[in-house]
Coordinates of C-alpha atoms in Angstrom, one line a residue:
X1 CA -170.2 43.5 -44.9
X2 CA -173.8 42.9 -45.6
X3 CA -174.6 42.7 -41.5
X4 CA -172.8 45.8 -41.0
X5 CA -174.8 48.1 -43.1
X6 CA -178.0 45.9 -41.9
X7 CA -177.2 47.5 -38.2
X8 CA -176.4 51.0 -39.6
X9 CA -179.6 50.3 -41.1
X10 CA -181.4 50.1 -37.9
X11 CA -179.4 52.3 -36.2
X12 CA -180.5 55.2 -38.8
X13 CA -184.4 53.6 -38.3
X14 CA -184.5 54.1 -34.9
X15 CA -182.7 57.9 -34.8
X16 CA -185.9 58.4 -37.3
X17 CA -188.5 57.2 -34.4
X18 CA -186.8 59.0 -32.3
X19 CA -186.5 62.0 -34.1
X20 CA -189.6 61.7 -35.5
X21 CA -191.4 60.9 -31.9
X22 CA -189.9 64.5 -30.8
X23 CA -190.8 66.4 -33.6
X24 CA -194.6 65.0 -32.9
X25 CA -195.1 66.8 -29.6
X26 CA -196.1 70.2 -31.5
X27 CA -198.6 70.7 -35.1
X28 CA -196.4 72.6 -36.7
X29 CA -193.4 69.3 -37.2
X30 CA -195.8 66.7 -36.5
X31 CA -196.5 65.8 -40.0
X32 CA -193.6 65.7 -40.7
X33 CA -192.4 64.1 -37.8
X34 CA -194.7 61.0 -38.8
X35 CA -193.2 60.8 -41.9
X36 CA -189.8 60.6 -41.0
X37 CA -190.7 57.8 -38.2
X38 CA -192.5 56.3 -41.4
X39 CA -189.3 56.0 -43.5
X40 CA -187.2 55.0 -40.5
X41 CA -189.5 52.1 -40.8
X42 CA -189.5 51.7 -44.8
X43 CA -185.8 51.5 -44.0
X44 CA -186.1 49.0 -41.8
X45 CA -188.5 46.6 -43.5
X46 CA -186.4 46.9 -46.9
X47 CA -183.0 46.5 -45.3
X48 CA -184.4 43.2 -43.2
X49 CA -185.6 41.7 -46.8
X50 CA -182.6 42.6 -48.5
X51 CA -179.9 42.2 -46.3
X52 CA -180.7 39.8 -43.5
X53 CA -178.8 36.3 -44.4
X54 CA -179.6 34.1 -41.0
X55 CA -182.2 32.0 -42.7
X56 CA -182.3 28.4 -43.6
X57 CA -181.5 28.0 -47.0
X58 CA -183.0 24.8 -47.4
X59 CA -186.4 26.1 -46.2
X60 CA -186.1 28.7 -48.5
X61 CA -187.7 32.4 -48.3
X62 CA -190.8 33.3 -50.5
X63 CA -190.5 37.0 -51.2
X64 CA -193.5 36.5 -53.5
X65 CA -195.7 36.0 -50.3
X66 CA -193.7 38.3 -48.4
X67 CA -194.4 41.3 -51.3
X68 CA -198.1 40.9 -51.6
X69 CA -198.5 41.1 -47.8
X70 CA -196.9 44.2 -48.1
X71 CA -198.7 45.6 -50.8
X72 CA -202.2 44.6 -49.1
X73 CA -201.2 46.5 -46.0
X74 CA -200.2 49.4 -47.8
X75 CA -203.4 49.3 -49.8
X76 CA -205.6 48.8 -46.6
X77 CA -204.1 51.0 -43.8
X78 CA -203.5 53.8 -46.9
X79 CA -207.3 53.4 -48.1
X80 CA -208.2 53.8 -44.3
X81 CA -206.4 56.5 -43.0
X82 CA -207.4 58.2 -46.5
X83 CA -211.3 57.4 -45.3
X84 CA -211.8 57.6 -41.6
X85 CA -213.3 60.9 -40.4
X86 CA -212.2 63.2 -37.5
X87 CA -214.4 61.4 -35.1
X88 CA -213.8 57.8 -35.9
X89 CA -210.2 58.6 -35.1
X90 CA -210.2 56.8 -32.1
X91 CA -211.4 53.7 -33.1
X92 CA -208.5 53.5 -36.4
X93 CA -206.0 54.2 -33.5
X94 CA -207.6 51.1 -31.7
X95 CA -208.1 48.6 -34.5
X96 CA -204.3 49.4 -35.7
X97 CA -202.9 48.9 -32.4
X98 CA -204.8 45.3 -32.0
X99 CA -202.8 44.6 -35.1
X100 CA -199.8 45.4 -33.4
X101 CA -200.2 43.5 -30.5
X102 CA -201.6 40.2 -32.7
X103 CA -198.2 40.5 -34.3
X104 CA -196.2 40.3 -31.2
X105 CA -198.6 37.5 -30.1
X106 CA -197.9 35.9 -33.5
X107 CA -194.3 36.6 -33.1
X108 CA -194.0 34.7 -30.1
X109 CA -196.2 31.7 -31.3
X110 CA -193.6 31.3 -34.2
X111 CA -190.8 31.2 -32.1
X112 CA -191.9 28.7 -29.7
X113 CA -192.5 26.0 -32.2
X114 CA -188.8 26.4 -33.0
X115 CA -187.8 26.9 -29.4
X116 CA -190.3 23.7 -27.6
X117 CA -187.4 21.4 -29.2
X118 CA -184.6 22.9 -28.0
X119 CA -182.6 21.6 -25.0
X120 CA -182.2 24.6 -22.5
X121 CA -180.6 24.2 -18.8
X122 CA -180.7 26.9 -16.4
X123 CA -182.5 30.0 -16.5
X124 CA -184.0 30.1 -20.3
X125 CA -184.8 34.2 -20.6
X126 CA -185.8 33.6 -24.3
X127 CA -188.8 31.3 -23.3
X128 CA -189.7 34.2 -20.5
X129 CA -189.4 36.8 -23.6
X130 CA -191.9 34.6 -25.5
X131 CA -194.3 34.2 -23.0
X132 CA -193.9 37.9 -22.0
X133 CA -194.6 38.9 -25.7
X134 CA -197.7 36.3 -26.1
X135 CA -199.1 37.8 -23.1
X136 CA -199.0 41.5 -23.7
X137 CA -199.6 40.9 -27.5
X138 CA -202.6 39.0 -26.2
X139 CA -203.8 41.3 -24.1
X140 CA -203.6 44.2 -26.5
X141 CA -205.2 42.6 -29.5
X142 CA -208.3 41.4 -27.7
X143 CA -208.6 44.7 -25.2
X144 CA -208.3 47.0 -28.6
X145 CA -211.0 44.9 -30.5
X146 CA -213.1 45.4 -27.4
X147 CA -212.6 49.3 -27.0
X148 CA -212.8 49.4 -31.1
X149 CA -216.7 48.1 -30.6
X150 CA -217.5 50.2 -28.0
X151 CA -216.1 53.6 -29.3
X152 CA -218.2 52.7 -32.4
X153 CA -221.0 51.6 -30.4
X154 CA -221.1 47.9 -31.0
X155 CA -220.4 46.8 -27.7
X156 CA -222.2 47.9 -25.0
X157 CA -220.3 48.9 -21.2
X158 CA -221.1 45.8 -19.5
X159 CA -219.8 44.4 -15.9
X160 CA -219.6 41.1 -14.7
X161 CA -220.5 39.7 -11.3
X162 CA -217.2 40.0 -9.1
X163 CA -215.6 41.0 -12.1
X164 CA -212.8 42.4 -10.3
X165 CA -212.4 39.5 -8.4
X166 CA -212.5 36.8 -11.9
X167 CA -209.9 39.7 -13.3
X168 CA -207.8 38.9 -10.0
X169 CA -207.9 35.0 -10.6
X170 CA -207.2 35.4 -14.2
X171 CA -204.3 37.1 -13.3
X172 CA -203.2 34.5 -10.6
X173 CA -203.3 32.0 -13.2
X174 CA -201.1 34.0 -16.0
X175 CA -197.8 33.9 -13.2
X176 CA -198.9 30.5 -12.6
X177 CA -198.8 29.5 -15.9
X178 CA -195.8 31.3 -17.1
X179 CA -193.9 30.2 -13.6
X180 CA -194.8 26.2 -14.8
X181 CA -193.3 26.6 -17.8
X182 CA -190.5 28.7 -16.7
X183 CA -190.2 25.9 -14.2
X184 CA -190.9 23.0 -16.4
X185 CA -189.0 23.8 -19.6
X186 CA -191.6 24.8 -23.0
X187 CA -194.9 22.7 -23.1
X188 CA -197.1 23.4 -25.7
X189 CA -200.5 22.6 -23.5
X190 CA -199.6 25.3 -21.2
X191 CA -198.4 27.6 -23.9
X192 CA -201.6 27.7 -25.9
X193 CA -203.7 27.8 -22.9
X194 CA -201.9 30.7 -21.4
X195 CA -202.7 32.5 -25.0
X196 CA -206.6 31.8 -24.4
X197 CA -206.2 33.1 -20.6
X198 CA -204.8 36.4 -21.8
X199 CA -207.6 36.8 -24.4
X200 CA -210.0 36.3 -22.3
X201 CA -208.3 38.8 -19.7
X202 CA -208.1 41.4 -22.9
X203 CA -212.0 40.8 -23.4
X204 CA -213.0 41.4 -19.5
X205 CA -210.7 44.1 -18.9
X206 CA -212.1 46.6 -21.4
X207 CA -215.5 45.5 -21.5
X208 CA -216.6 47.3 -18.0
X209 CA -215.0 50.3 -18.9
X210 CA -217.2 53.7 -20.4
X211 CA -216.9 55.5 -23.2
X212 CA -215.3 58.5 -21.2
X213 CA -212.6 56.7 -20.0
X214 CA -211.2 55.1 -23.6
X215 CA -208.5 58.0 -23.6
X216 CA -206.8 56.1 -20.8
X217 CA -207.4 52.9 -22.2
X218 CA -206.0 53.6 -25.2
X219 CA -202.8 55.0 -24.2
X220 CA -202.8 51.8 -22.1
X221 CA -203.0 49.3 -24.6
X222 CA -201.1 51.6 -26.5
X223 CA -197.9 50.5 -24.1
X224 CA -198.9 47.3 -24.2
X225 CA -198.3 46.9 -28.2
X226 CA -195.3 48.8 -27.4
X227 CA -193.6 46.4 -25.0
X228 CA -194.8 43.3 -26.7
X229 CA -193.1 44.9 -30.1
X230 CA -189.9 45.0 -27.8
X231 CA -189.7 41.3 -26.6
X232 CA -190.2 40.7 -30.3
X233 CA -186.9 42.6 -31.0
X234 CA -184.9 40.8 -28.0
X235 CA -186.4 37.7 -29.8
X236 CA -184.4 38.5 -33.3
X237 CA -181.8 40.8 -32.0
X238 CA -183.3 43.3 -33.8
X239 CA -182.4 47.1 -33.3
X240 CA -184.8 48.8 -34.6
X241 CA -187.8 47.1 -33.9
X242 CA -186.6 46.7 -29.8
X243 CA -186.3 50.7 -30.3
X244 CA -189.3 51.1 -31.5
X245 CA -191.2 49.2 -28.8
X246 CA -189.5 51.3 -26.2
X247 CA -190.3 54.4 -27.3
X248 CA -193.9 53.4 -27.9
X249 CA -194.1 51.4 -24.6
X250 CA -192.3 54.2 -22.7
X251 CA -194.6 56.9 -24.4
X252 CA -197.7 55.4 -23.9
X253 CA -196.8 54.1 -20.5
X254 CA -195.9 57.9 -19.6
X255 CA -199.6 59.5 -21.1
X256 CA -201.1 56.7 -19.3
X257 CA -200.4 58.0 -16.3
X258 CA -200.7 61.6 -16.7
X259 CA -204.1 60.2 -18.0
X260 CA -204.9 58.6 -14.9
X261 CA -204.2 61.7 -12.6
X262 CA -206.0 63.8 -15.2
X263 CA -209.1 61.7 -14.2
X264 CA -208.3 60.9 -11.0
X265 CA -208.4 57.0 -10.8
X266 CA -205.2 54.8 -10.0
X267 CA -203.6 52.6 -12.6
X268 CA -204.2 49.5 -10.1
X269 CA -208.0 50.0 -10.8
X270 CA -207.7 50.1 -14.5
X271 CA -205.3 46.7 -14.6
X272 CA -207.9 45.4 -12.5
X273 CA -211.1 46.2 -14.5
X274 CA -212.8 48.3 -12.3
X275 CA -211.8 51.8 -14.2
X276 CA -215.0 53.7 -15.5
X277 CA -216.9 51.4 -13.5
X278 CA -218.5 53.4 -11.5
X279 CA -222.2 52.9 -11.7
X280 CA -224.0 55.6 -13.8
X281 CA -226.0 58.2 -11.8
X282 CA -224.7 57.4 -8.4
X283 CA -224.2 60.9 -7.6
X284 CA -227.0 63.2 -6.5
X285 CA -229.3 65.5 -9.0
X286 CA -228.0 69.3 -8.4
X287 CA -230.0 70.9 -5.6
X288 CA -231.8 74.4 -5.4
X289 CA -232.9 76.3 -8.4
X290 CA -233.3 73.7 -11.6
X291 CA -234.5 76.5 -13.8
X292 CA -232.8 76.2 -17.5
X293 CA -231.9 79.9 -18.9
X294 CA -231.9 79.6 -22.7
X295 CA -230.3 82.1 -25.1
X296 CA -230.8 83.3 -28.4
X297 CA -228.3 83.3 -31.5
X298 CA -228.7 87.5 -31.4
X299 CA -228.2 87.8 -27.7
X300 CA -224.9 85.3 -27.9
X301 CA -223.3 87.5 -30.9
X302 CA -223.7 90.6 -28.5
X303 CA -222.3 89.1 -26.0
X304 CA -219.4 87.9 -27.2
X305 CA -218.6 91.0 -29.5
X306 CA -218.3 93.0 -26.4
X307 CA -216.2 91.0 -24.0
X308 CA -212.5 91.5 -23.9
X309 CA -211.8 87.4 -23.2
X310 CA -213.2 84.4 -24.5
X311 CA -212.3 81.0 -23.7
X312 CA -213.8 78.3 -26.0
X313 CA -214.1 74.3 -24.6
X314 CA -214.2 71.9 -27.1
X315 CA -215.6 68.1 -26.3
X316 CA -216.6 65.6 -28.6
X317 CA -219.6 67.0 -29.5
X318 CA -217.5 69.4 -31.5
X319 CA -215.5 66.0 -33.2
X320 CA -219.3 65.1 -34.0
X321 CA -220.8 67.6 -35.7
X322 CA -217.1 68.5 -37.6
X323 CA -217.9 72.2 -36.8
X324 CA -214.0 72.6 -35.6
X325 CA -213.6 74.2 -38.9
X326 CA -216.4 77.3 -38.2
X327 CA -215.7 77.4 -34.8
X328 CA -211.9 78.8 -36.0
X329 CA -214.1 81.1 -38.6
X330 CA -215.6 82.8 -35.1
X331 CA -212.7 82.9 -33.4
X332 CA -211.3 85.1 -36.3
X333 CA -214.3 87.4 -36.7
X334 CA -213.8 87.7 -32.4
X335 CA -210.2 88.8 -33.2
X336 CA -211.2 91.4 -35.8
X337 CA -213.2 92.8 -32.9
X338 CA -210.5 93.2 -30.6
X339 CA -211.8 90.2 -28.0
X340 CA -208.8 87.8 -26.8
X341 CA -210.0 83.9 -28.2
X342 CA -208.1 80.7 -26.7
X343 CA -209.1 77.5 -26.4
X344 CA -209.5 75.4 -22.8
X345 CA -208.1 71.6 -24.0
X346 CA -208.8 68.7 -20.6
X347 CA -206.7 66.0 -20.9
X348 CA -209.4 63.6 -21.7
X349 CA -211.6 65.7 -23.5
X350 CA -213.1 63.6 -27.1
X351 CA -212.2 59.7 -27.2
X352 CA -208.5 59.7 -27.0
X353 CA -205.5 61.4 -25.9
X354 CA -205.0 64.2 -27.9
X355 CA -208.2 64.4 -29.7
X356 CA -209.0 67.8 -29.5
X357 CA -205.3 69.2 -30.2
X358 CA -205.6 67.0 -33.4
X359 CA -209.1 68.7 -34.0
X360 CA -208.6 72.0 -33.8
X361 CA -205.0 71.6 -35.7
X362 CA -206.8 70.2 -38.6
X363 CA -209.1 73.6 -38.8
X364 CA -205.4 75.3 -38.3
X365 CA -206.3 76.9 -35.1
X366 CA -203.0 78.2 -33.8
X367 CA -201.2 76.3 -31.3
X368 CA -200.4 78.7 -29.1
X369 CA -204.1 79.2 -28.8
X370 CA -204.6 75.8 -26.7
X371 CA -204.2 75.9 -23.1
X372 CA -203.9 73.0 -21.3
X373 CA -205.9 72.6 -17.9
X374 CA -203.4 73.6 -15.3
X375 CA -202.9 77.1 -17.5
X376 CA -206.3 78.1 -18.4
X377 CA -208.0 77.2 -14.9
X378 CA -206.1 80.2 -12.8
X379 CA -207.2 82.6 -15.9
X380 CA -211.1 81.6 -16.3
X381 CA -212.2 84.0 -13.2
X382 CA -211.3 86.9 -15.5
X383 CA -213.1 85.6 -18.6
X384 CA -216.3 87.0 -19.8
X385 CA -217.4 84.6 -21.4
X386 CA -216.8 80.9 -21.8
X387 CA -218.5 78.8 -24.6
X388 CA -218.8 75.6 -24.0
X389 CA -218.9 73.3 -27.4
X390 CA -220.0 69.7 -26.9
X391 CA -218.6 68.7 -23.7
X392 CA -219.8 67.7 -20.2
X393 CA -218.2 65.3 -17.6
X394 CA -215.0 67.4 -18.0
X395 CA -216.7 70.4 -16.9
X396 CA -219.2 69.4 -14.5
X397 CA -218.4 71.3 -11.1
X398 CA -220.1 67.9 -9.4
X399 CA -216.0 66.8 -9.8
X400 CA -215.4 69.5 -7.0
X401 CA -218.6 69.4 -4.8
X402 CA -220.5 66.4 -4.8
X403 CA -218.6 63.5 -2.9
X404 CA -221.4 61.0 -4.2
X405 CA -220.8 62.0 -7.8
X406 CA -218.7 58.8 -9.8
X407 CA -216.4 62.1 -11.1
X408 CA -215.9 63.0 -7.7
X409 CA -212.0 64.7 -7.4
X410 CA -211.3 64.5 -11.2
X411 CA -209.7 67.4 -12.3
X412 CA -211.8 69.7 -14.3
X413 CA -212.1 72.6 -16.5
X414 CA -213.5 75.3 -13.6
X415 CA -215.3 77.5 -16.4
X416 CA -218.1 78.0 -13.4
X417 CA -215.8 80.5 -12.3
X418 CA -215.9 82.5 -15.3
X419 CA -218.3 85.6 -15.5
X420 CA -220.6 84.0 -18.2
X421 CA -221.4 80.9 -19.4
X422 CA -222.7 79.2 -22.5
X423 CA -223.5 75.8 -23.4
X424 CA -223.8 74.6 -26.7
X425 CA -226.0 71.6 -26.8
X426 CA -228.1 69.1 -28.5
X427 CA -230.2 69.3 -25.4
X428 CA -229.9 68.4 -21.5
X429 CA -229.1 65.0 -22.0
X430 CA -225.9 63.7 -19.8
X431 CA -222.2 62.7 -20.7
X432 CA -220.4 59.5 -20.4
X433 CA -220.5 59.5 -17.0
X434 CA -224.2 59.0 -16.8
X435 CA -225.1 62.2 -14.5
X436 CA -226.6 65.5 -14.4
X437 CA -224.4 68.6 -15.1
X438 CA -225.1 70.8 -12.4
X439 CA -223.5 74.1 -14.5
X440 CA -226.4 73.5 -16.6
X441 CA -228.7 75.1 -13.4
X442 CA -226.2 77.4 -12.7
X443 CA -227.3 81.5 -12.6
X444 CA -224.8 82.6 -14.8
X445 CA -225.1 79.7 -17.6
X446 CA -227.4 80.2 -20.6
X447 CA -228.0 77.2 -23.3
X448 CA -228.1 77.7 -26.9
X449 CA -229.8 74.7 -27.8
X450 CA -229.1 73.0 -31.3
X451 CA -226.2 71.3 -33.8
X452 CA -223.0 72.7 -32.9
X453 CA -222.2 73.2 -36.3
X454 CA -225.4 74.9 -37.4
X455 CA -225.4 76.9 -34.2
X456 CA -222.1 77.8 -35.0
X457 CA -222.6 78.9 -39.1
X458 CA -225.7 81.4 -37.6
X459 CA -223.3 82.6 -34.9
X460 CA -221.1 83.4 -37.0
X461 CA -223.0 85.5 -39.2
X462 CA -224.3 87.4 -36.7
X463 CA -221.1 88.4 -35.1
X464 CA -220.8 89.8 -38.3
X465 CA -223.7 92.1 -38.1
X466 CA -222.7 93.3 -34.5

């Protein structure tokens, strides 16, 4: 009786993360969606504790232990999530999905002592599950710690001689180690030193990669904790957590590659190491005129009062300086003056996927406001003007007409087509990419130097005047 409401017990956790994954794709249900998903697991977690009855009874089960590990977790990941700012967000989501993946590594650890004394002939696909699990887990835990450091500036972008090529041998020797033991039944040796391979393959295939790219490599790793949370539930048979690590493996398997074509690099390069690579400044300077046309606070208010279409293009600049919230204030006060406001979101714009939709929904800027690349690019020749709010690489018309340029074919916001441009800076220093923004030079461009948010507060005001 007890296993049958157990199953309807998963079964109802994983219609939550499914439900609760759908309902995540717009603002207006995602909070609630997470919630929901959130339960599904509560449901899961109690119903395991509560109702599961496959365990030794002579080893016994200390729910003491179990209870305080729950608490802590909840304390910790409650007093986090309370604390972390708008642009640290992308290092939480790294840090908490190396804990996933060290469970699933820690998963499969557990198992294999209990499995190394078992007698298996033929094909043993629970061994391959635990080896699958330890690799992936692996991989994920070390590669998130790595891309935690470097989004909070820890670790600096650094690439290996032939690191390519050692990522290549490292990877020979991961099938050659799981096909041994696959061949030669569990040895412990092997097991353990296939766990310090995939470490070390976590460490050296983040660490070459730049600070632009971590939307991709975050998604990445992102399916990685996803599929090694799967082999964990083919492991224990269990429903929900299998479902779970499909739909988060699936997901982030999915945004990885719209990520990928959204930058333009193949997947192979980013397995491999050599995504965001690309030596900085390989591309040449902008040619011709180099003259930088500023323009005042006064000028800008006129100038947007008067159009009839603005598009505004948020980076992480914006994330920085937490001026999301006043840049919605001006985009009401353009309203009020009859001029059409929406928002220009690239794919990889900020420090992971999504960043600036989360951004601007926290300021509740309307959703419908956000146009994605492929929507707003046809519409920017008719703009008037385009503001430009802490971004760079994901604007810089180098992606389009400089074949030397290490952005060279990415797919980019073309606000150079627009009838004006300005550029909200700190000052004329590059992006992550490491080169020159040749918009900066461009006729039509003016730069209002200064904080965004600052600039932003004294904009506002004297839009209000106009």
């Amino acid at each position: 009786m007890s296993l049958n409401i157990l199953e309807i017990s998963y079964l109802i956790a994983s219609l939550t993360f499914i439900l609760g994954l759908k309902m995540l794709s717009h603002p207006d249900s995602a909070r609630k969606g997470n919630l929901l998903a959130a339960a599904g697991m509560g449901i899961a977690v109690v119903a395991t504790l509560v109702l599961y009855q496959d365990f030794d009874a002579t080893k016994g089960l200390n729910y003491g232990l179990i209870f305080l590990g729950l608490v802590v977790g909840t304390v910790i990941g409650t007093i986090m999530a309370k604390k972390v700012q708008m642009t640290a967000m992308p290092q939480m989501v790294s840090f908490f999905n190396g804990m996933g993946g060290a469970c699933a590594a820690l998963i499969a650890i557990i198992e294999f002592q209990h499995h190394q004394h078992l007698q298996i002939t033929g094909f043993d696909g629970e061994l391959l599950v635990m080896l699958l699990g330890l690799l992936i887990g692996s991989v994920s835990f070390s590669g998130s710690l790595i891309a935690y450091g470097k989004l909070e500036g820890k670790i600096k972008d650094r690439v290996l001689p032939m690191n390519q090529a050692v990522n290549m041998l490292l990877l020979l020797g991961i099938v050659i180690l799981i096909a041994f033991q696959m061949y030669a039944g569990s040895d412990p040796l092997m097991f353990y030193i296939l766990l310090g391979v995939a470490l070390i393959y976590g460490v050296l295939f983040v660490m070459p990669i730049g600070g632009a790219d971590m939307p991709v490599v975050i998604s990445l790793l992102n399916s990685f904790t996803g599929m090694a949370a799967a082999f964990g539930g083919f492991l224990y048979d269990n429903k929900a957590m299998l479902t779970g690590g499909i739909l988060v493996g699936s997901a982030g398997t999915i945004l990885t590659i719209l990520m990928c074509k959204a930058m333009n690099r193949s997947l192979t390069n980013v397995l491999l190491g050599a995504f965001g690579a690309t030596a900085a400044g390989a591309g040449k300077s902008a040619e011709g005129d180099q003259t930088v046309r500023e323009i005042s606070l006064s000028d800008t208010a006129v100038l947007l009062s008067y159009s009839q279409s603005v598009v505004i293009v948020p980076g992480y600049g914006l994330a920085v300086a937490q001026a999301q919230h006043i840049c919605h204030e001006l985009e009401k006060l353009l309203e009020e003056k009859g001029v059409e406001v929406n928002y220009a979101i690239h794919p990889v714009a900020g420090r992971m996927p999504g960043h600036m939709n989360v951004l601007l929904a926290e300021a509740d800027v309307p959703y419908e406001r956000l146009q994605e690349m492929e929507e707003i690019n046809p519409r920017l020749a008719n703009t008037d003007v385009v503001v430009v709010i802490g971004a760079n690489d994901v604007v810089n018309p180098a992606a389009k007409n400089d074949p030397a340029s290490p952005i060279y074919g990415m797919p980019i916001l073309e606000v150079d087509q627009a009838k004006n441009v300005i550029i909200m800076k700190r000052g004329m220093s590059s992006g992550y990419a490491g080169i020159e923004n040749e918009l900066f030079f461009y006729p039509k461009t003016r730069m209002l130097f200064g904080d965004a948010k600052n600039s932003l507060q004294k904009l506002a005001a004297e839009v209000k005047e106009v």
